[in-house]
Tab-separated table of C-alpha atoms and ligand atoms in Angstrom:
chain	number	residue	atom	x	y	z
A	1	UNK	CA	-24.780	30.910	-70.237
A	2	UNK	CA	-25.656	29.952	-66.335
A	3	UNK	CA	-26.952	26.528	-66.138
A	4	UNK	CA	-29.223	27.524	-63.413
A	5	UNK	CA	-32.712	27.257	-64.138
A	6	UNK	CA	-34.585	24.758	-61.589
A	7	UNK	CA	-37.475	23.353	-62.803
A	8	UNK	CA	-39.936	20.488	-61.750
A	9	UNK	CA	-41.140	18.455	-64.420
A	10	UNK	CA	-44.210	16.508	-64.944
A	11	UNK	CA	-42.959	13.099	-65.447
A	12	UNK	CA	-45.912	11.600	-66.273
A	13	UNK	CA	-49.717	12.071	-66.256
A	14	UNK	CA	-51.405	10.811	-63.142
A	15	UNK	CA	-53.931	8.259	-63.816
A	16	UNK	CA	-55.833	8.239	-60.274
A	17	UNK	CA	-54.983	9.835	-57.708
A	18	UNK	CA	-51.675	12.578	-57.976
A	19	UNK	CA	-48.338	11.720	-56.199
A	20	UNK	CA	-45.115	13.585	-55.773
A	21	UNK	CA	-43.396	10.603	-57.808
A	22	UNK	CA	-45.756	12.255	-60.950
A	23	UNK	CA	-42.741	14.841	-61.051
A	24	UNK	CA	-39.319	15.293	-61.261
A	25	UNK	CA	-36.624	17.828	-60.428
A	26	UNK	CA	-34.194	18.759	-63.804
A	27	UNK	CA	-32.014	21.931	-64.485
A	28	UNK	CA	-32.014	23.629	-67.437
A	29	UNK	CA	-29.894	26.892	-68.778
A	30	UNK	CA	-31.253	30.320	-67.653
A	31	UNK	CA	-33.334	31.655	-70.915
A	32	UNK	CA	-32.234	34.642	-72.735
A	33	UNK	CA	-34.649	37.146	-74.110
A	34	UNK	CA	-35.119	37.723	-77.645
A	35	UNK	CA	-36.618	40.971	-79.277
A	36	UNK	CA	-40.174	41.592	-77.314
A	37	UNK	CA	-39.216	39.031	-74.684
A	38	UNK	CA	-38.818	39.928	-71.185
A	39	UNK	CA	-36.502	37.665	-68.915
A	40	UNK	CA	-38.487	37.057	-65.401
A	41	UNK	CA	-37.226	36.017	-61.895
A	42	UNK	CA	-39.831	33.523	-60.269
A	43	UNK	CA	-40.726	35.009	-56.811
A	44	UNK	CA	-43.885	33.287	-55.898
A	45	UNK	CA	-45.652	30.091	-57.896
A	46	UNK	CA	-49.325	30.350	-57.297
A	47	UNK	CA	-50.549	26.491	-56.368
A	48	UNK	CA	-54.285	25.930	-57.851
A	49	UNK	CA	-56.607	23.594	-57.808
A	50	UNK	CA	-57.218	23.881	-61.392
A	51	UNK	CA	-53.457	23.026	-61.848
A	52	UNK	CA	-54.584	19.303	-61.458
A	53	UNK	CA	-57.498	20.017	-63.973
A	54	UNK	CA	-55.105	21.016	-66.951
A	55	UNK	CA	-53.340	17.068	-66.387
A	56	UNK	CA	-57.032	15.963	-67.637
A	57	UNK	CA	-57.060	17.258	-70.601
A	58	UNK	CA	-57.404	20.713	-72.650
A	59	UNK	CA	-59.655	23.290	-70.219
A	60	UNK	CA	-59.306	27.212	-70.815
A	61	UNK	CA	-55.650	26.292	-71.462
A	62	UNK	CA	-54.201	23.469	-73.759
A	63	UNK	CA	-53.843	20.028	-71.796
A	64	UNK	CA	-49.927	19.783	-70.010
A	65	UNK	CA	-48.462	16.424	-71.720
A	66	UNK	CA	-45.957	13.879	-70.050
A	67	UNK	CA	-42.328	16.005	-70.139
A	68	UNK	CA	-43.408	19.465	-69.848
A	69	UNK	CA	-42.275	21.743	-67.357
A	70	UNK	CA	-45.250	22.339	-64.611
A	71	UNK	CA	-47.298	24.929	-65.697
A	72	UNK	CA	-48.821	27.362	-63.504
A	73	UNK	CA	-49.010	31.271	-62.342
A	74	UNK	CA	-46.670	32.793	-60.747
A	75	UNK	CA	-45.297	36.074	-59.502
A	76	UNK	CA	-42.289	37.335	-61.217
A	77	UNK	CA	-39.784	39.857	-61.155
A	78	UNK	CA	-38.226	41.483	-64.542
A	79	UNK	CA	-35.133	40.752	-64.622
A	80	UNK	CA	-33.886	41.589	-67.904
A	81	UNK	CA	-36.328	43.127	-70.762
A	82	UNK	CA	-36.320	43.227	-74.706
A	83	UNK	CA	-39.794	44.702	-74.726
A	84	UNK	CA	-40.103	48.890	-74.073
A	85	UNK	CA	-43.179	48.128	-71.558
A	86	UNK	CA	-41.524	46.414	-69.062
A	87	UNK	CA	-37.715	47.181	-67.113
A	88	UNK	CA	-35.788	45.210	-64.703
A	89	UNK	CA	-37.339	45.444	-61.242
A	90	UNK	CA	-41.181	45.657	-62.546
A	91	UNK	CA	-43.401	43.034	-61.140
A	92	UNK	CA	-45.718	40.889	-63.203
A	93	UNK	CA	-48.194	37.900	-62.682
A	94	UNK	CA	-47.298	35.468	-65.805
A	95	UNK	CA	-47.715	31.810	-66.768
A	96	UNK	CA	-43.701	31.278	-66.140
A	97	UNK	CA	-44.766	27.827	-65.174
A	98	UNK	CA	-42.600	25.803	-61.970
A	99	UNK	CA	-38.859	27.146	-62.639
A	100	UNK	CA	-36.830	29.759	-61.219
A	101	UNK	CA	-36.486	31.658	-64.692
A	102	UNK	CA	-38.671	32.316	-67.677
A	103	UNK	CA	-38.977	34.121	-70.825
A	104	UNK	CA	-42.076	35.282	-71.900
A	105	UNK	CA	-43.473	37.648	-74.481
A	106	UNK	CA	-44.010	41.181	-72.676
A	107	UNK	CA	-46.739	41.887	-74.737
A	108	UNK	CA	-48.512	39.139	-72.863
A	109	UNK	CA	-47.360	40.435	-68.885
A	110	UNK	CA	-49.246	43.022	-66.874
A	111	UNK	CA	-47.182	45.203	-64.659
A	112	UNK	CA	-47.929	45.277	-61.199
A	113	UNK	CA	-48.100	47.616	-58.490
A	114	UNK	CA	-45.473	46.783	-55.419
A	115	UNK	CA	-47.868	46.186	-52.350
A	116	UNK	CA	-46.504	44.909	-48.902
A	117	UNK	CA	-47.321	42.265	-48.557
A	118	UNK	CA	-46.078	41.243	-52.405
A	119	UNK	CA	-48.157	38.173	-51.683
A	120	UNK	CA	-51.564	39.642	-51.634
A	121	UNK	CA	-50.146	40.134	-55.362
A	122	UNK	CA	-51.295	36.385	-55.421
A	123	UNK	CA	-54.653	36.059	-53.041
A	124	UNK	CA	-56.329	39.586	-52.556
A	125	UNK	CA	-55.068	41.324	-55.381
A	126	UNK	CA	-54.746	37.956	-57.726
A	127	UNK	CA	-56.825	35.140	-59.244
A	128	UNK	CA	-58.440	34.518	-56.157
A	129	UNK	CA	-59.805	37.752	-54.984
A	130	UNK	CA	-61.129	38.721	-58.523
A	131	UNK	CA	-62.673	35.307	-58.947
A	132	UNK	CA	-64.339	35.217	-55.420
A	133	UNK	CA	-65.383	38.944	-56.336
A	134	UNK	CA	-66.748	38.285	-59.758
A	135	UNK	CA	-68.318	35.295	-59.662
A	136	UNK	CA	-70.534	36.386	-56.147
A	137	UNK	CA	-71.118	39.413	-57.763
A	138	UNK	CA	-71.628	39.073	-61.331
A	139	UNK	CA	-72.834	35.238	-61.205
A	140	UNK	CA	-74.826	35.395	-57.916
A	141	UNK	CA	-75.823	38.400	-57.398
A	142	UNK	CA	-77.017	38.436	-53.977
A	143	UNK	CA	-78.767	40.498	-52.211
A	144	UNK	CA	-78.854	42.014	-48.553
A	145	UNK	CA	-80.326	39.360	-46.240
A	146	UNK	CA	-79.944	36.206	-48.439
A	147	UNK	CA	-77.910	33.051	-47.669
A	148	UNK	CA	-74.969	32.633	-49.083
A	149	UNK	CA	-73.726	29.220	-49.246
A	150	UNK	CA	-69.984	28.906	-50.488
A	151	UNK	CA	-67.946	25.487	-50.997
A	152	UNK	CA	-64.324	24.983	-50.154
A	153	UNK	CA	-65.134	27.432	-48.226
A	154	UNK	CA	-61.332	27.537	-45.959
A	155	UNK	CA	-59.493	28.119	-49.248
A	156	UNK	CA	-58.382	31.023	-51.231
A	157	UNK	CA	-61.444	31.689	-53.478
A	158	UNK	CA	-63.942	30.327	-50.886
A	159	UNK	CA	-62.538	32.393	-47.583
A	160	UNK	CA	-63.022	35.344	-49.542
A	161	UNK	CA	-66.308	34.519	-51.315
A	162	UNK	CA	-67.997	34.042	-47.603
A	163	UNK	CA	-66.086	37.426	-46.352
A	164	UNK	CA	-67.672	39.131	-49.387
A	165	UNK	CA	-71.104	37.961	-48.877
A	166	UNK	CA	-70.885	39.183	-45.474
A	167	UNK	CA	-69.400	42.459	-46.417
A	168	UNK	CA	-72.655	42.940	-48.622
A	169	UNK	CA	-74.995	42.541	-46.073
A	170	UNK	CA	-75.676	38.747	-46.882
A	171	UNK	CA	-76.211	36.039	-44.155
A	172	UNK	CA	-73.180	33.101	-44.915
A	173	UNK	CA	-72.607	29.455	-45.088
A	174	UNK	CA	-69.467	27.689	-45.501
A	175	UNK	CA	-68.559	24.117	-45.992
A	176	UNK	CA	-65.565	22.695	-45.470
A	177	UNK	CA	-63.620	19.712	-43.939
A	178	UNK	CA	-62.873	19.299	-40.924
A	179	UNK	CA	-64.074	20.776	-37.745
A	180	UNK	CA	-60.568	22.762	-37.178
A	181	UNK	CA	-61.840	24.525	-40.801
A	182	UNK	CA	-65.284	24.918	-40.117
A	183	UNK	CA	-64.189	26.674	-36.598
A	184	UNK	CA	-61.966	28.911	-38.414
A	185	UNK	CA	-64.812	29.735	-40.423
A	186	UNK	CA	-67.131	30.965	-38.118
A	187	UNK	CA	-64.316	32.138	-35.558
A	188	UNK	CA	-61.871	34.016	-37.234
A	189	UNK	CA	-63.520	35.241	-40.476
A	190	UNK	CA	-66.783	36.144	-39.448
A	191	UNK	CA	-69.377	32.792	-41.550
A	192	UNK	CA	-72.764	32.676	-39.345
A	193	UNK	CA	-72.608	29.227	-40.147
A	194	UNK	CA	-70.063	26.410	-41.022
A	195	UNK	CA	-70.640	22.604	-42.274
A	196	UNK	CA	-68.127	19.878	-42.121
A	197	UNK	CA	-68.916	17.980	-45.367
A	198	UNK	CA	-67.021	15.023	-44.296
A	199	UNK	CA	-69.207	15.185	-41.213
A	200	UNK	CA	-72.017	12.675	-42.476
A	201	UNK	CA	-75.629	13.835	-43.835
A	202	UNK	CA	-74.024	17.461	-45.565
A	203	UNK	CA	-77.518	17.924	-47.247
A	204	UNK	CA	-79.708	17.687	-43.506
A	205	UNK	CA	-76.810	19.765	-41.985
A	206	UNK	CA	-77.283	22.368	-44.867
A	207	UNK	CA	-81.238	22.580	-44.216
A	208	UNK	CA	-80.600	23.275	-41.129
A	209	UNK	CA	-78.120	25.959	-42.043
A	210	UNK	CA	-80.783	27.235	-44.386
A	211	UNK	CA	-83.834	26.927	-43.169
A	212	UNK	CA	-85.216	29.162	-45.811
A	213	UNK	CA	-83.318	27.498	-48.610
A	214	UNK	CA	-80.061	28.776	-50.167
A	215	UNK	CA	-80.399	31.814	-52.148
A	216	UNK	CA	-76.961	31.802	-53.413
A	217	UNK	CA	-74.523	28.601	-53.999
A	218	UNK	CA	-70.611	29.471	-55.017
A	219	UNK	CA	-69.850	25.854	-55.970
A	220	UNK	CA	-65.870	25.353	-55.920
A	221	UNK	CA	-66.515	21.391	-55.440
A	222	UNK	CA	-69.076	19.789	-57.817
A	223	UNK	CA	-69.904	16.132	-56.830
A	224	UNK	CA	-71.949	15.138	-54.139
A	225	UNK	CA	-71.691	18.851	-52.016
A	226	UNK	CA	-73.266	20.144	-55.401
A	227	UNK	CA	-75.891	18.033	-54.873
A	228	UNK	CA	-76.370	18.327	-51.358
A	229	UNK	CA	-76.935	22.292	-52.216
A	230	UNK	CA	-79.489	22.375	-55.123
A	231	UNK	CA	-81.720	20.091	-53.050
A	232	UNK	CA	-81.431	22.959	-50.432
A	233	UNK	CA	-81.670	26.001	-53.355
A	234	UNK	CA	-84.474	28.643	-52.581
A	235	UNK	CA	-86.883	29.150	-55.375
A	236	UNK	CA	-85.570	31.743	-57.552
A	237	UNK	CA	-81.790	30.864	-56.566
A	238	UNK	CA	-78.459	30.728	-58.356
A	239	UNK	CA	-75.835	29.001	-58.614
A	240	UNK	CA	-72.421	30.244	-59.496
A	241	UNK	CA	-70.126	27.461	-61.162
A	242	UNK	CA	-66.786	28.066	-60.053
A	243	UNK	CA	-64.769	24.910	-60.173
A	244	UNK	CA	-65.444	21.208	-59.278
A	245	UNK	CA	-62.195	20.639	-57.294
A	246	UNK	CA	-64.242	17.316	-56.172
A	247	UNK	CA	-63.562	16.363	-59.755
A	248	UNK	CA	-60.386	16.906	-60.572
A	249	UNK	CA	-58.301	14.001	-58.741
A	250	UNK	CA	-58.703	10.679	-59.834
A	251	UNK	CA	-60.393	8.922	-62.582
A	252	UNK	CA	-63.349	9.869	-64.133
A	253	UNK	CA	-65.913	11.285	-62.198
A	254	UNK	CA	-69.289	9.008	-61.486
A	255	UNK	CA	-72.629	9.825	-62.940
A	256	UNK	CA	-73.557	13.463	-62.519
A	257	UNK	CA	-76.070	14.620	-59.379
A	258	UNK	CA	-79.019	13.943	-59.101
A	259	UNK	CA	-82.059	16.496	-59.189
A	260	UNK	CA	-80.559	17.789	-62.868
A	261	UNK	CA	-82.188	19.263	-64.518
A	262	UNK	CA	-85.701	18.628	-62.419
A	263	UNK	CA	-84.948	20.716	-59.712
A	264	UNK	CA	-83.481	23.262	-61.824
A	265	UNK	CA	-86.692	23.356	-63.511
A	266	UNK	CA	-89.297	22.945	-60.705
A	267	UNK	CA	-87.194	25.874	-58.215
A	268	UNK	CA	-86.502	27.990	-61.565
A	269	UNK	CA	-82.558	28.083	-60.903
A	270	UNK	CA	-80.213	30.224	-62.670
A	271	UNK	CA	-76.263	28.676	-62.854
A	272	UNK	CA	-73.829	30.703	-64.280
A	273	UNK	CA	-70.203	29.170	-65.157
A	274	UNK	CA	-67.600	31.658	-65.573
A	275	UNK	CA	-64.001	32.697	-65.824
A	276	UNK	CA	-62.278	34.762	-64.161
A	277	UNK	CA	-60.756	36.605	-67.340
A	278	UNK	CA	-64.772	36.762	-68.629
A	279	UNK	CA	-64.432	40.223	-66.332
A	280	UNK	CA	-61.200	41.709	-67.693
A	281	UNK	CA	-63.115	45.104	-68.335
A	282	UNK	CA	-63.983	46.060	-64.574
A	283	UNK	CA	-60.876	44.590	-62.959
A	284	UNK	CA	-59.406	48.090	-61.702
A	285	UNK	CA	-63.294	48.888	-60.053
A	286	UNK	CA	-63.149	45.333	-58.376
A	287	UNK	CA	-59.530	45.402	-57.416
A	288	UNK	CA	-60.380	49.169	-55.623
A	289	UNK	CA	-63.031	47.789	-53.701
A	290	UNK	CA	-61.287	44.920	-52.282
A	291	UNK	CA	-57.847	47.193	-51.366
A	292	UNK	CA	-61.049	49.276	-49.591
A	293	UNK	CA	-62.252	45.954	-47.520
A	294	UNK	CA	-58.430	45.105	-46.750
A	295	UNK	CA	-56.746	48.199	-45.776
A	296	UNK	CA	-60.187	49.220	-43.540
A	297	UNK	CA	-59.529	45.538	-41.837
A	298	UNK	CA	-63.203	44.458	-42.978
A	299	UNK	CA	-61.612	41.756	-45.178
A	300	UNK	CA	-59.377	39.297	-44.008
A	301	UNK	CA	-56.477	37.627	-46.525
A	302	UNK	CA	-55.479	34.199	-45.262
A	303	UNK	CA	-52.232	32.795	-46.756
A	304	UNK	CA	-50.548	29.384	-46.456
A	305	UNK	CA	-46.586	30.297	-47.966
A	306	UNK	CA	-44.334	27.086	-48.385
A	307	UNK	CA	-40.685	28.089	-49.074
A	308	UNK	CA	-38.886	26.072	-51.748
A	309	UNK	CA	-38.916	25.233	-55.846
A	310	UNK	CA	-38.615	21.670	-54.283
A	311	UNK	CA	-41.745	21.158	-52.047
A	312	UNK	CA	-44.215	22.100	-55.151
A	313	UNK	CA	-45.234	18.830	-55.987
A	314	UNK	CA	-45.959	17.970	-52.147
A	315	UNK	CA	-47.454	20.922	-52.241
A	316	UNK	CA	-49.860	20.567	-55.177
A	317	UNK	CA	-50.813	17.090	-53.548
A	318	UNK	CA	-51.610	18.394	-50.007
A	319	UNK	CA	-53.514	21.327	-51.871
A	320	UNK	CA	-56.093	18.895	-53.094
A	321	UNK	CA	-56.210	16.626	-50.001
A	322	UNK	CA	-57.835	19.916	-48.024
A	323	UNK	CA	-54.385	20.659	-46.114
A	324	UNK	CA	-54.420	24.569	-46.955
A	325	UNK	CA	-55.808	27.166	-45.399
A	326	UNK	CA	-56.365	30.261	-47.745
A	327	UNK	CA	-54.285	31.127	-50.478
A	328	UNK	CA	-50.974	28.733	-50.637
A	329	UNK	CA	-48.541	29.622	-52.803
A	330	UNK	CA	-44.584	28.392	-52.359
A	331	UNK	CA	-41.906	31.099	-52.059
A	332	UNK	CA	-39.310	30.890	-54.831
A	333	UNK	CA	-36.377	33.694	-54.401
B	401	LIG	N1	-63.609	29.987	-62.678
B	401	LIG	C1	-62.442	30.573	-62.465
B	401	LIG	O1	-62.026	31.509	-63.160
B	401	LIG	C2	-61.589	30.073	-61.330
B	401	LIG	C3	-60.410	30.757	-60.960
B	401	LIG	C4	-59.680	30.274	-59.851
B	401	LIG	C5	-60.113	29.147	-59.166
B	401	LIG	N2	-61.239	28.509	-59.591
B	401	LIG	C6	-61.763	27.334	-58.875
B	401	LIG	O2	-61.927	27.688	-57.520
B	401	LIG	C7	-61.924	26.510	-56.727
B	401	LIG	C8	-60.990	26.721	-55.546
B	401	LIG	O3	-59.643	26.658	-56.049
B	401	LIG	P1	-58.388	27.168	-55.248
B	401	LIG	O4	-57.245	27.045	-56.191
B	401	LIG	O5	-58.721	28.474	-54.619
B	401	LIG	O6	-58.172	26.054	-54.131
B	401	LIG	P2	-58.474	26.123	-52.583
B	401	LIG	O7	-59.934	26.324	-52.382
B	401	LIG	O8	-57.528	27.014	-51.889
B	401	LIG	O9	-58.075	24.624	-52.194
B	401	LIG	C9	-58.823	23.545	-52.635
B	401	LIG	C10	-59.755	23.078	-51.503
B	401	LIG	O10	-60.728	22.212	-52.047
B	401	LIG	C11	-61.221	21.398	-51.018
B	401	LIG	N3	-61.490	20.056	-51.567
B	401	LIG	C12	-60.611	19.174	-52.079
B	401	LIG	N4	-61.246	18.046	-52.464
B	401	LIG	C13	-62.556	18.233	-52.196
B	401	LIG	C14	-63.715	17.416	-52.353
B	401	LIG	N5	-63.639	16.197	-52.897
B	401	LIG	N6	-64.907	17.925	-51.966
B	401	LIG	C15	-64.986	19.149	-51.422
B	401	LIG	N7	-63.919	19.961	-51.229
B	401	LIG	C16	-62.723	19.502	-51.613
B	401	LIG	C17	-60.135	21.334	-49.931
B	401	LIG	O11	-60.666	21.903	-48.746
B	401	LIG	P3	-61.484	21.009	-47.673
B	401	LIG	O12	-60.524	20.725	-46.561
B	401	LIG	O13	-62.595	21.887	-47.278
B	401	LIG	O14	-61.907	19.748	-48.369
B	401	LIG	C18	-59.021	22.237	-50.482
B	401	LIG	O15	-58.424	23.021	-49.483
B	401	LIG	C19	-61.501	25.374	-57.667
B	401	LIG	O16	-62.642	24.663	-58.093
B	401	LIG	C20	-60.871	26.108	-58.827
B	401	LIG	O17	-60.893	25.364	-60.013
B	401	LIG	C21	-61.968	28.942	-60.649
């Protein structure tokens, strides 16, 4: 047996704010696959906001306890197989967690087609790129010449929700922090509009964005940027609940916003939550149409790649402090 397998703990579970010092580095033995099992090389680990979520407590997932190894997605590489789907060399996306080696159940993997990049395996082709697709087209369903208004709006989901919109003939809104982000926005990936929520007044900025109200909000953010949109909804508009990254870091989050339900009432709003997986059935139409956008140039895939098992945590933490642009992942092997 190779004693091997680097892994990053999660020493403890944050209480306010997460901190490198929340995790710690251990080595473990390489796995070995039993019958049905699949042995998988860690290539990429996918860094999510959501990853922070699962420290609160049990979401779509069970809650991660004090101990365990990180969880989270990556991209993996067969590297040994006990299950007749899967050989060495296939690619998969799988819940491997933050190690260099897993062993999962193959029955549980999708294979993967190789694409160059392999990390558009992670944005584009991944979590991100269905989610952004899905819940703008399924949840929002906007139409050609609305306003789209998307939060988080420089990151993976968001920079591709806003490209999307665009794509479909929609007029777009991003917010994000910073002016470096917003500029990106409208420069390089084609937003008519872009509003620095930590700016000052984000719900006058968006009425001016909008002037005839929001037809369409893809909230990544929750809190007060929630807010600041369904005072600025259109009559008639909807609201696709995405994630409250806003929410996620810290202690408990303060009263809800306000204008719920009244305003959902008086501007007859429709919000839709959703997951990702809630769209399983049309997965190969979606993931056709967005190879479409990306090989004709139309869509743009940003990517922010770290290199190292070691700068995850770091990672994780700058993730949720805004420092990413697009998809970030962290390069394993
Ligand atoms: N429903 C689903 O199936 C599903 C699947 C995947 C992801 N998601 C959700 O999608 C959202 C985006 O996740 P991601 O992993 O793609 O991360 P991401 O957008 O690439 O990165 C997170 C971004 O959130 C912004 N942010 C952090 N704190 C904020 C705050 N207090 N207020 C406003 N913005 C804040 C930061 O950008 P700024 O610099 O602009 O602040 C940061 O870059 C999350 O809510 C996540 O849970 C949902």
């Amino acid at each position: 047996m190779t004693q091997d397998n680097r892994q990053i703990v999660l020493a403890e579970i944050p209480q306010g704010k997460l901190a490198p010092e929340h995790f710690r580095a251990a080595v473990a033995e390489r796995p070995s696959p039993g019958d049905g099992e699949v042995l998988l090389k860690v290539l990429y680990v996918s860094l999510d906001a959501a990853n922070r979520a699962w420290m609160q407590g049990a979401t779509y997932r069970s809650a991660l306890a004090a101990g365990d190894v990180m969880a989270g997605g990556a991209l993996a590489e067969v590297a040994e197989s006990r299950f007749a789907g899967l050989g060495p060399g296939d690619l998969v996306f799988a819940d491997t967690g933050w190690q260099s080696w897993a062993v999962l159940p193959g029955r549980r993997l999708t294979k993967l087609p190789r694409v160059d990049p392999l990390t558009h395996l992670l944005s584009v082709y991944g979590v991100a790129g269905l989610t952004a697709y899905f819940g703008l087209i399924e949840c929002g369903r906007p139409k050609a010449g609305e306003t789209v208004v998307v939060s988080a709006a420089a990151g993976s989901v968001g920079s591709l929700v806003g490209q999307i919109a665009r794509l479909l003939g929609c007029r777009t809104v991003g917010i994000a922090g910073g002016a470096a982000k917003c500029a990106l926005l409208t420069d390089e990936l084609g937003f008519d509009v872009a509003v620095d929520y930590k700016a000052g007044d984000t719900r006058r900025a968006l009425r001016a964005a909008c002037p005839d109200g929001i037809d369409v909000y893809f909230d990544n953010v929750g809190g007060d940027v929630f807010e600041a949109c369904l005072f600025n909804m259109a009559t008639h508009g909807r609201i696709a609940c995405c994630g409250a990254v806003s929410q996620y870091d810290g202690a408990a989050p303060r009263a809800g916003p306000r204008g719920v339900p009244g305003l959902i009432v008086t501007k007859r709003l429709n919000l839709r939550g959703f997951i990702v997986s809630d769209f399983d059935d049309q997965r190969d139409a979606a993931l056709a149409r967005l190879k479409g956008w990306v090989d004709s140039g139309e869509l743009k895939v940003r990517e922010d790649v770290l290199e190292g098992l070691e700068v995850l945590p770091a990672a994780l933490v700058g993730l949720l402090a805004g420092e990413n642009v697009g998809k970030r992942m962290v390069r394993i092997a």
